[in-house]
Coordinates of C-alpha atoms and ligand atoms in Angstrom, one line a residue:
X283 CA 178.6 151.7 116.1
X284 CA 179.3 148.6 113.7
X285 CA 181.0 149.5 110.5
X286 CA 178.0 149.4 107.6
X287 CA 179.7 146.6 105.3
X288 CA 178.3 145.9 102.2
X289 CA 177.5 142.1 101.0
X290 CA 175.7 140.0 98.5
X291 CA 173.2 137.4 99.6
X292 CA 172.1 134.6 97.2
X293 CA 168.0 135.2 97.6
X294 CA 167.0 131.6 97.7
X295 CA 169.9 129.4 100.0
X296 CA 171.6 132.9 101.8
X297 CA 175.1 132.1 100.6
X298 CA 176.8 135.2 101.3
X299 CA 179.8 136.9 98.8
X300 CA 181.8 140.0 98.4
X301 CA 181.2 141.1 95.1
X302 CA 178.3 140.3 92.8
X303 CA 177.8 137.9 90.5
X304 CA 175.3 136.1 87.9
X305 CA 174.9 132.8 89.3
X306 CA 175.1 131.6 93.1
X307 CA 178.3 128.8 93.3
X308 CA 176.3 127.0 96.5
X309 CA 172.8 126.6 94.7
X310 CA 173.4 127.2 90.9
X311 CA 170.1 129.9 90.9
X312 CA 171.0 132.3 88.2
X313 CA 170.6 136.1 89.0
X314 CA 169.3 135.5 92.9
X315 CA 172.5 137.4 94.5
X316 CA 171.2 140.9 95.9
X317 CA 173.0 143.4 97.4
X318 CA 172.3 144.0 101.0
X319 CA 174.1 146.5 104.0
X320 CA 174.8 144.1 106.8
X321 CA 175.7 146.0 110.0
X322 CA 173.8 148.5 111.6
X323 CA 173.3 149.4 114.9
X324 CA 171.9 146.0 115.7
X325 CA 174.4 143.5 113.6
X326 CA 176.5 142.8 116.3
X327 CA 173.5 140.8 118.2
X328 CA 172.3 140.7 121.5
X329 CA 175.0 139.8 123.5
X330 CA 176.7 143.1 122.8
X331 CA 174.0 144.3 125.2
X332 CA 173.4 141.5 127.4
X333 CA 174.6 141.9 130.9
X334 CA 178.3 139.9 131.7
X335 CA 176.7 137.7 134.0
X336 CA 174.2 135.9 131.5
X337 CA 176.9 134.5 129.9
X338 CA 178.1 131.3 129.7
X339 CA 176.5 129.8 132.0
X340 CA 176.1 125.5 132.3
X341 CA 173.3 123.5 133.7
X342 CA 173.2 119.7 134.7
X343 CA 171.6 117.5 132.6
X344 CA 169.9 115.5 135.2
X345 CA 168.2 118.5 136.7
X346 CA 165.5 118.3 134.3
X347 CA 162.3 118.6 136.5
X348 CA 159.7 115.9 135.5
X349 CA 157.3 119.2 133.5
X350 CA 160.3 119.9 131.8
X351 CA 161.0 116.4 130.6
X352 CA 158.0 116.3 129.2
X353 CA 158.0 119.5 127.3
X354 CA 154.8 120.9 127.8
X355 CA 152.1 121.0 125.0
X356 CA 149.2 122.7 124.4
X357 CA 146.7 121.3 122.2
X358 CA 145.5 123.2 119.3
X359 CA 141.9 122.1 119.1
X360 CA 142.5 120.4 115.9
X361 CA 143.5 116.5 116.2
X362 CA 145.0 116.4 112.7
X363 CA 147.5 119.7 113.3
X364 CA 148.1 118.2 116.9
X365 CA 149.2 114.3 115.3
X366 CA 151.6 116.6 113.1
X367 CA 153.0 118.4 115.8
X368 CA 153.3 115.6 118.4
X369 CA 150.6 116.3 120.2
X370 CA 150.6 120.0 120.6
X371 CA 152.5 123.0 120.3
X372 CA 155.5 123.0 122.9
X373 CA 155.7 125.9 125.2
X374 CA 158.5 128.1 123.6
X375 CA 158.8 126.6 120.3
X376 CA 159.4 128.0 117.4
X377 CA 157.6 125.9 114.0
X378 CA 158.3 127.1 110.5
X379 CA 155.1 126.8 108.2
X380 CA 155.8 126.1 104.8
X381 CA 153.8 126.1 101.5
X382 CA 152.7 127.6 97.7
X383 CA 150.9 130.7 98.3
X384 CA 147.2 130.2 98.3
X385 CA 147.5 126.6 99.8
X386 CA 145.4 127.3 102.7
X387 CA 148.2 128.7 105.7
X388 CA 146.3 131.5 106.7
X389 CA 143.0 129.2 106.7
X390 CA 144.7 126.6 108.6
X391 CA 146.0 129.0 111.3
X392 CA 143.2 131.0 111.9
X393 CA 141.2 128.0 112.5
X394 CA 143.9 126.9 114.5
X395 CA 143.8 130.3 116.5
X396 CA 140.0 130.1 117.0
X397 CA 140.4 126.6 118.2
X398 CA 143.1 127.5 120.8
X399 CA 141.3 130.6 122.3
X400 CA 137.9 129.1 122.7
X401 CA 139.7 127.1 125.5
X402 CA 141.1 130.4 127.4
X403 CA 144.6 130.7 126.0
X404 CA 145.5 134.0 124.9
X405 CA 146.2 133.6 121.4
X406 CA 147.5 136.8 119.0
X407 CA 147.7 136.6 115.2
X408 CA 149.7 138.8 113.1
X409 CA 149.1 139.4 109.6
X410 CA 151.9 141.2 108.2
X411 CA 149.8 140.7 104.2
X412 CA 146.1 141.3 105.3
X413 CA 144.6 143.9 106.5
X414 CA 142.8 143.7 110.2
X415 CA 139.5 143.6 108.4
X416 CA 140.2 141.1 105.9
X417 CA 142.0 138.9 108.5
X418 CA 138.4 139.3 110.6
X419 CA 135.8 139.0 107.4
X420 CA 138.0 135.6 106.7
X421 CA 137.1 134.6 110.0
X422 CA 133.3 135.5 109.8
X423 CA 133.2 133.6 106.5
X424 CA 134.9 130.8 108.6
X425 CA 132.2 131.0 111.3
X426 CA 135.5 131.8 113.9
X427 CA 134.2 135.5 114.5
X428 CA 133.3 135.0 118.4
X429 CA 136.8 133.6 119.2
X430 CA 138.6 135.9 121.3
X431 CA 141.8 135.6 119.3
X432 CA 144.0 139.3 119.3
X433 CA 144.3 140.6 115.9
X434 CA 147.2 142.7 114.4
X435 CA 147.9 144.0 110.7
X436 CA 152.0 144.5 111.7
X437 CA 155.0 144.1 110.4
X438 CA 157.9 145.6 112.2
X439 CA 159.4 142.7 114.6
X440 CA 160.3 145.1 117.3
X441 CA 156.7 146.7 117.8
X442 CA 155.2 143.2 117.5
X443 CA 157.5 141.6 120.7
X444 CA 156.5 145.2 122.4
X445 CA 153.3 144.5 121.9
X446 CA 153.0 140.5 122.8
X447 CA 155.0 141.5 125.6
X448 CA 152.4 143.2 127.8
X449 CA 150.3 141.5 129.9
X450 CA 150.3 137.5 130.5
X451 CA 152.5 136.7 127.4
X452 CA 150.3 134.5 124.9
X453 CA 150.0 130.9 124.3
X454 CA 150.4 131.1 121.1
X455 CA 151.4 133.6 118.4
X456 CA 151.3 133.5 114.6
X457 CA 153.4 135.3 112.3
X458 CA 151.7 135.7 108.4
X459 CA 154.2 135.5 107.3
X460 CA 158.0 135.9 107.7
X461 CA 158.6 137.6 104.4
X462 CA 156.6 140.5 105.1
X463 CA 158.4 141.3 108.4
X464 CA 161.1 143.3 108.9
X465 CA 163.6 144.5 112.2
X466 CA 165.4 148.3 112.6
X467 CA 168.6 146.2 113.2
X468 CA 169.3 145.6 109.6
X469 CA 168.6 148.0 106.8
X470 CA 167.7 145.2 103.8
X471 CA 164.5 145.5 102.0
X472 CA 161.5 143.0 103.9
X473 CA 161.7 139.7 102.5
X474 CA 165.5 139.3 102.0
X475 CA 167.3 137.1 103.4
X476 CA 169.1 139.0 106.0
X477 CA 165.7 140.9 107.0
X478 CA 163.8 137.1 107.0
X479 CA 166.9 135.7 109.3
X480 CA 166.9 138.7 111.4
X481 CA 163.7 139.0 111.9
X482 CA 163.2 135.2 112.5
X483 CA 166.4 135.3 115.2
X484 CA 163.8 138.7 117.2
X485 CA 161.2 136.1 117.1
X486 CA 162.9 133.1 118.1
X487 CA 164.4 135.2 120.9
X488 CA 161.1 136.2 121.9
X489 CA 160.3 132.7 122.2
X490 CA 162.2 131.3 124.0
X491 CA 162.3 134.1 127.0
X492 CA 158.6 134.0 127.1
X493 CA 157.7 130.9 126.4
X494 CA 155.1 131.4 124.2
X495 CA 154.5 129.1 120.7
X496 CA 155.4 131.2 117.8
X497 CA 154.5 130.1 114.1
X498 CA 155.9 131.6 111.4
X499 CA 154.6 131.2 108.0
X500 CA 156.9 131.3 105.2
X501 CA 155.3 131.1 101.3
X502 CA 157.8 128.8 99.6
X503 CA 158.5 130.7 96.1
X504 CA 160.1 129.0 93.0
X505 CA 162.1 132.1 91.5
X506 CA 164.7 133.7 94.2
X507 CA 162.9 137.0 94.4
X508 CA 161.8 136.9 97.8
X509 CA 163.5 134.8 100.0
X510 CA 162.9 131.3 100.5
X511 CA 162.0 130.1 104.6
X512 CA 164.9 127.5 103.6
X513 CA 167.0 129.9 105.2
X514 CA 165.1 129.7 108.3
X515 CA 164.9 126.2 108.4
X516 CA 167.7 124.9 110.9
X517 CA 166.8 128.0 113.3
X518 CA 163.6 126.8 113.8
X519 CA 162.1 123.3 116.0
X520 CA 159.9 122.1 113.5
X521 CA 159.4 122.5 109.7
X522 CA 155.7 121.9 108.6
X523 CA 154.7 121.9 105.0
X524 CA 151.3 122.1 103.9
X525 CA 150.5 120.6 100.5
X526 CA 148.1 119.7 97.6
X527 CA 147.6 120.7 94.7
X528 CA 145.3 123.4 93.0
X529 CA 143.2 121.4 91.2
X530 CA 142.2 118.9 94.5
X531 CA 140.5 119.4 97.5
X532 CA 142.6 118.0 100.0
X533 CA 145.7 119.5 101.7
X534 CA 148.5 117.3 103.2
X535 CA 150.3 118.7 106.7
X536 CA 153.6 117.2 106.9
X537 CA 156.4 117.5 109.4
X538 CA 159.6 118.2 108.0
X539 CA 161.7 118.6 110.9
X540 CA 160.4 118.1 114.6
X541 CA 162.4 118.6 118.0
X542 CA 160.1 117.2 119.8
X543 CA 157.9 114.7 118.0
X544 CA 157.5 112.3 115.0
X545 CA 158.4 113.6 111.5
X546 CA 156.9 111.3 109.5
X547 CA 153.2 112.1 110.3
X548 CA 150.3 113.9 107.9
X549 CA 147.7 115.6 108.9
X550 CA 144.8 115.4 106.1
X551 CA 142.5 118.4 105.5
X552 CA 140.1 118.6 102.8
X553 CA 139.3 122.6 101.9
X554 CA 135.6 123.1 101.7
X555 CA 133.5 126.3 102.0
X556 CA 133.7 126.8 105.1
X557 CA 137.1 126.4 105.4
X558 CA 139.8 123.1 106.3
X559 CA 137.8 120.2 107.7
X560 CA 139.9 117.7 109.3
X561 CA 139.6 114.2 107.5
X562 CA 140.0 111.5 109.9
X563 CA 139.6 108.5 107.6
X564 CA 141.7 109.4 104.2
X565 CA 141.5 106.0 103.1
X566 CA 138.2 106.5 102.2
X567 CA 138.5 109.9 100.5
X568 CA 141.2 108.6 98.5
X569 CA 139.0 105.5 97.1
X570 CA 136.0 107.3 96.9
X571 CA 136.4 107.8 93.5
X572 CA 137.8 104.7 92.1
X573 CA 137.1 103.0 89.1
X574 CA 136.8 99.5 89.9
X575 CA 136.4 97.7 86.1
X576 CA 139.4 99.4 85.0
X577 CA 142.4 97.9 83.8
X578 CA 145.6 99.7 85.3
X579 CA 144.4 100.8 88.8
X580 CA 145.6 98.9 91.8
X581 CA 145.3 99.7 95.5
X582 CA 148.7 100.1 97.2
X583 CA 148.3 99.9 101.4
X584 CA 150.6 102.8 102.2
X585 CA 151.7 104.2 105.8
X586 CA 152.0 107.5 106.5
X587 CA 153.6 107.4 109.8
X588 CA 151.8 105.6 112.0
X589 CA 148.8 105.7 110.3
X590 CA 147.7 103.4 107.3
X591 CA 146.7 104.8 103.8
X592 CA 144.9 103.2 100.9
X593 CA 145.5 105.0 97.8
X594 CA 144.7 104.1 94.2
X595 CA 148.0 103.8 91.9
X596 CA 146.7 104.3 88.0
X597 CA 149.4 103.5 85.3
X598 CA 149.0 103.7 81.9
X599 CA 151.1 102.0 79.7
X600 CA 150.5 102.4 75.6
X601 CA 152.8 102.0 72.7
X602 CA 154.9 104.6 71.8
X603 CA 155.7 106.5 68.6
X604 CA 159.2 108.0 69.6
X605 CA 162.2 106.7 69.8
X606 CA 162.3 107.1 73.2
X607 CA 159.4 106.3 74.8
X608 CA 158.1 109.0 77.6
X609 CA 157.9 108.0 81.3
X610 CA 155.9 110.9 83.0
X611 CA 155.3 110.1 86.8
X612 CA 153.3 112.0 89.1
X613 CA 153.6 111.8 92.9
X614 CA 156.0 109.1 93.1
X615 CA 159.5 109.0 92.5
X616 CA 160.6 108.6 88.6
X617 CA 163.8 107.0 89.5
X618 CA 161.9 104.2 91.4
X619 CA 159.3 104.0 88.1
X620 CA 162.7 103.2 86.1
X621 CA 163.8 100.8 88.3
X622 CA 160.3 98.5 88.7
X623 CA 160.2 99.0 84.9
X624 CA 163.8 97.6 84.4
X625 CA 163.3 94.7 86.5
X626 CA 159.8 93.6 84.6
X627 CA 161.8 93.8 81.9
X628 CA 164.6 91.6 83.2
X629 CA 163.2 89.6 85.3
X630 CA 158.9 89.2 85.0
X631 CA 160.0 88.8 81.2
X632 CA 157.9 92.0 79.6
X633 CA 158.4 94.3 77.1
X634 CA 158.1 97.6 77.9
X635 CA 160.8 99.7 76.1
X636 CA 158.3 100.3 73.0
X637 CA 155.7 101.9 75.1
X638 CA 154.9 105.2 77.0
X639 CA 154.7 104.5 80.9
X640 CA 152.6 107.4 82.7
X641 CA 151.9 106.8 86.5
X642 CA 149.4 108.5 88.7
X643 CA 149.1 108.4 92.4
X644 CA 145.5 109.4 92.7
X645 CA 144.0 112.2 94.9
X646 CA 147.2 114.6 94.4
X647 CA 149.1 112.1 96.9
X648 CA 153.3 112.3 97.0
X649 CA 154.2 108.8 98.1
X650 CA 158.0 108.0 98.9
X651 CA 158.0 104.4 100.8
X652 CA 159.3 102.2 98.6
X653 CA 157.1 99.4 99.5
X654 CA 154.3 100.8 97.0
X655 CA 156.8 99.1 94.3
X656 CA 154.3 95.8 94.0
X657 CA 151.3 98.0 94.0
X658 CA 153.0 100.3 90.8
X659 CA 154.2 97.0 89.1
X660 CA 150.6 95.5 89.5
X661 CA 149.6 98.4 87.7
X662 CA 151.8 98.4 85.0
X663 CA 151.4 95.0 84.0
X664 CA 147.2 95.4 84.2
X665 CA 147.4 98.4 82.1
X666 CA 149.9 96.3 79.5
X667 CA 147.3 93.6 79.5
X668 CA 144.3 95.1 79.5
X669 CA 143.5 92.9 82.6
X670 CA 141.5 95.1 85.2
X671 CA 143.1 93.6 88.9
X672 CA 140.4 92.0 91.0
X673 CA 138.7 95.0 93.1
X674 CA 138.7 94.1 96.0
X675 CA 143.1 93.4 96.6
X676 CA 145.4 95.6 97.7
X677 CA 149.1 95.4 97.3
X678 CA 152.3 96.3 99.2
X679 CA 155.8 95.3 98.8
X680 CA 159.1 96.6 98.2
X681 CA 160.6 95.2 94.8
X682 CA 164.9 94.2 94.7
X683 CA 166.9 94.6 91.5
X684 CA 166.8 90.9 91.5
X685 CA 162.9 90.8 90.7
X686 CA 162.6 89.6 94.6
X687 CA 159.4 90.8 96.5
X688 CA 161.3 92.2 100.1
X689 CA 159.0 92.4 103.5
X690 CA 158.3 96.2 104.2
X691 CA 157.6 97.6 108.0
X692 CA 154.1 97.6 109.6
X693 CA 152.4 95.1 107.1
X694 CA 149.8 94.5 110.4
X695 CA 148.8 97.6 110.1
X696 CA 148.3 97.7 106.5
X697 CA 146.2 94.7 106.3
X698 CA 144.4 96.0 109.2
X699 CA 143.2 99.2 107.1
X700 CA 142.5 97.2 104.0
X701 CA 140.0 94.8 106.1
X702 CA 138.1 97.6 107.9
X703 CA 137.9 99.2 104.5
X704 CA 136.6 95.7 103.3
X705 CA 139.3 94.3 101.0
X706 CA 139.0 90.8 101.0
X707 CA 143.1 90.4 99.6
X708 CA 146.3 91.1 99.8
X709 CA 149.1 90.5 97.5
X710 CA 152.4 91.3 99.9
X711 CA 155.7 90.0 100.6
X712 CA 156.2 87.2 102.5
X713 CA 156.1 87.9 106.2
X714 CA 154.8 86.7 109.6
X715 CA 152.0 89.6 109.2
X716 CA 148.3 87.4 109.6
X717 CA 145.1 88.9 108.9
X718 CA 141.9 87.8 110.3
X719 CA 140.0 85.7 108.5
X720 CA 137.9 88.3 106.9
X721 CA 141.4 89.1 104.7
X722 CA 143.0 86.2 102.4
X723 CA 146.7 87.2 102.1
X724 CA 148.7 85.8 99.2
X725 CA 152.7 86.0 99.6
X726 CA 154.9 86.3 96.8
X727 CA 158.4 85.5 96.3
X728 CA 159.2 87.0 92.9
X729 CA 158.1 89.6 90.8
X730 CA 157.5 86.7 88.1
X731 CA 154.4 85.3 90.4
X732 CA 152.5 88.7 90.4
X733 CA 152.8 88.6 86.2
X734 CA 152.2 84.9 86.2
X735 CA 148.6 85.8 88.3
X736 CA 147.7 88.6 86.6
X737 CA 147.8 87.1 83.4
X738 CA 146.1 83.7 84.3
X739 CA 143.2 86.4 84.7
X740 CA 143.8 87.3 81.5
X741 CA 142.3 90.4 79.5
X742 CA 138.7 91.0 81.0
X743 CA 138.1 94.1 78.3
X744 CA 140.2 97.1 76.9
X745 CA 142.3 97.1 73.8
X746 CA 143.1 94.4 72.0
X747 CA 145.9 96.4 70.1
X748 CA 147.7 96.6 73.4
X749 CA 147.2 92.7 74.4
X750 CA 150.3 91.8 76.3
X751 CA 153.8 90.2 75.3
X752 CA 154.4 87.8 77.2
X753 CA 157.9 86.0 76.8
X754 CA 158.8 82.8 78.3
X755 CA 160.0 83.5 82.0
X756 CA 163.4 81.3 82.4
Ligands
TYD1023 P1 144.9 131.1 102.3 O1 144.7 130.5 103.6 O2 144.7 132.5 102.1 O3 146.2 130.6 101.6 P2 147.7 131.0 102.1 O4 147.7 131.7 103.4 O5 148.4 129.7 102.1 O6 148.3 131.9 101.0 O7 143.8 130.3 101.4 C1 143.4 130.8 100.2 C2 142.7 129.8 99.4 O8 141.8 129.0 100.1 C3 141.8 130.6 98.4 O9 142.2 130.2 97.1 C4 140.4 130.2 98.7 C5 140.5 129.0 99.5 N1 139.5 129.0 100.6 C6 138.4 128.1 100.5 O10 138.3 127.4 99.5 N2 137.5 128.1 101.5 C7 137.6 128.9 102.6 O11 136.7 128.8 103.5 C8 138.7 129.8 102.7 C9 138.9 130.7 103.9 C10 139.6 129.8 101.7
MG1024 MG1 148.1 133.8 103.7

């Protein structure tokens, strides 16, 4: 029996220390170290009890068969999970499902579930928060009632392997969520972090010996009272998150980390009454409610993975009453706002250290390529100007410290989307990128160009208090 040894876990990165203290040294979080008994009858792990010859043991490389190579997927029924996932869920994998509570998880999954058992796999949910009745009135509601998917209200790890464990072991199983589970071999409270890495390691186990797909759901919580999946994360093969924001419809699957596919894909759900509907053409969503007389809106031709994405950039920019002027950025990066405002300043010869800057990606979008730097400059300098940007454009480029406009990857693709969304023009870097005919493309070479065009429009309406200041370019 292993000696019970006492130790204090930081709650939200699992940093581990002897004696307690007020403020983690690895993550800074004030008061998120807990004491927890580590040992216990399981601590020392499975090998303690796994036979000699198990161990150790080496394989060839080459003697992958071909089904291995091509780690074999099951399809989950719904095209824009399966684009996140690579195609599928691989047979033994284990994928981390991240997210605020109330973001849709348990939506997502059951639809997922439904989905997957209406083709014959055997498919088991278990709901460690809901009760089986709720977990089966949220699938009525969803219209998923029929689906022969294996319900369980359950939260001790070892009954749930018992019980996945007889019969043909399932395709899939999901695990709602990891907080709420616990394991005899450790004797934290559910939803610390040695109980959610214990736990996790049971599951992971399980996974890999049967083969079957787990998912585990992890709620991502700001303070460090319940443990953070974080501390899951590099146990796992993949690391989904699924985003949006409260006040929008739509919810963003993106892949984190992936063993065995792309990580830079999104899956686009919008939530409706009846539950997640897959949106196939975000474009479209994301510019169906676009303004197109005003000033301070331009289209940026985005790429989200392999797939193109028009969104609408809004900036307003208005003079300022404080000293220092407030720069408030949402769904972009503020350090990159700094940085295309520093070089209209320097180099595209504008004023802007007088005025408030606030920046918008529209639809509750988080963009991180740089290449929407053109689109957010165009955007700035309409709003400055009071010249609306002509409707029908898009933008894309990245922007250099030295005011040049740099080529970005996949503009092909871009102008593609912008055509078959009928844009007639896009502003972009210079490239060897050709449209068809249907799209004029206009390269520029400096940052001083884009002004130079947009105020040879000059200020189609808005205030006149806020008419721009120009100052000689040199
Ligand atoms: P849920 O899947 O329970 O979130 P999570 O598991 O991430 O905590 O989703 C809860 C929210 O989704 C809730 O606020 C209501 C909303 N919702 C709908 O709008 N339509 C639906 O059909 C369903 C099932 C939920
Ligand atoms: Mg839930």
């Amino acid at each position: 029996m292993a000696k019970i040894q006492q130790t204090f876990v930081c709650q939200s990165c699992g940093a581990v220390y002897n004696r307690w203290r007020g403020r983690c040294e690895a993550c800074n979080g004030w008061n998120t170290i807990v004491e927890e008994i580590a040992g216990g009858p399981g601590q020392a792990g499975p090998a303690a009890t796994r036979p000699a010859r198990a161990r150790g043991r080496v394989f060839p490389l080459e003697g992958l068969t071909g089904e291995a190579k091509q780690a074999p997927r099951t399809p989950s029924g719904i095209a824009e999970l399966d684009r996140v996932t690579g195609g599928g869920f691989v047979r033994g994998s284990v994928i981390l499902l991240g997210g605020d509570p109330g973001i849709g998880k348990s939506t997502l999954l059951m639809q997922a579930s439904a989905a997957m058992a209406a083709t014959g796999e055997r498919v088991a949910y278990i709901s460690g928060e809901e009760a089986v009745g709720q977990v089966r009135l949220r699938a009525e509601r969803l219209g998923l009632a029929k689906h022969p998917v294996e319900l369980a209200a359950e939260t001790n790890v070892e009954d749930i392997v018992e019980t996945l464990s007889q019969g043909k072991p399932p395709a899939l199983a999901i695990i709602d969520s990891i907080q709420t589970m616990w394991t005899e071999t450790v004797e934290s409270a559910p939803g610390t972090v040695t109980q959610v890495r214990s736990s996790a390691q049971a599951l992971i186990r399980f996974a890999k010996t049967t083969g079957t797909a787990v998912i585990l759901v992890g709620h991502v919580t700001k303070d460090g009272q319940i443990a953070g999946p974080r501390v899951v994360e590099h146990m796992v093969d993949a690391v989904a998150s699924f985003e949006g924001d409260q006040g929008h419809h739509f919810r963003i699957l993106r892949a984190v980390k992936n063993r065995f596919g792309p990580t830079d894909e999104i899956g686009v759900f919008e939530m409706t009454d009846a539950g997640l509907a897959e949106v196939p053409n975000p474009s479209a969503l994301f510019l169906a409610a676009r303004d197109h007389q005003a000033a301070g809106t331009a289209v940026f031709a985005g790429m989200e993975g392999t797939r193109p994405l028009l969104v609408e950039i809004q900036a307003l920019v208005a003079p300022s009453a404080l000293g220092m002027p407030r720069r408030a950025v949402v769904g972009w990066d503020p350090n990159r706002l700094s940085m295309v405002l520093a070089v209209l300043e320097a180099h595209g010869g504008i004023r802007l250290s007088g005025h408030d800057v606030y920046l918008n990606v529209a639809g509750g979008l988080r963009i991180t390529e740089p290449a929407a730097d053109l689109a957010v400059a165009a955007a700035l300098v309409s709003s400055l100007s009071g010249a609306a940007l002509p409707p029908e454009t898009v933008y894309f480029g990245e922007i250099g410290l030295s005011g040049a406009i740099r080529p970005v990857a996949q503009g092909a693709a871009r102008l593609k989307e912008a055509q078959k969304l009928g844009f007639a023009k896009a502003l972009m870097p210079q490239g060897r990128e050709t449209a068809d005919r249907a799209l004029a493309t206009e390269s520029l070479r400096h940052i001083a160009d884009l002004v130079a065009g947009i105020a040879a429009s000059g200020p189609k309406r808005g205030r006149r208090s806020n008419a721009p200041r120009y100052e000689e370019a040199d």
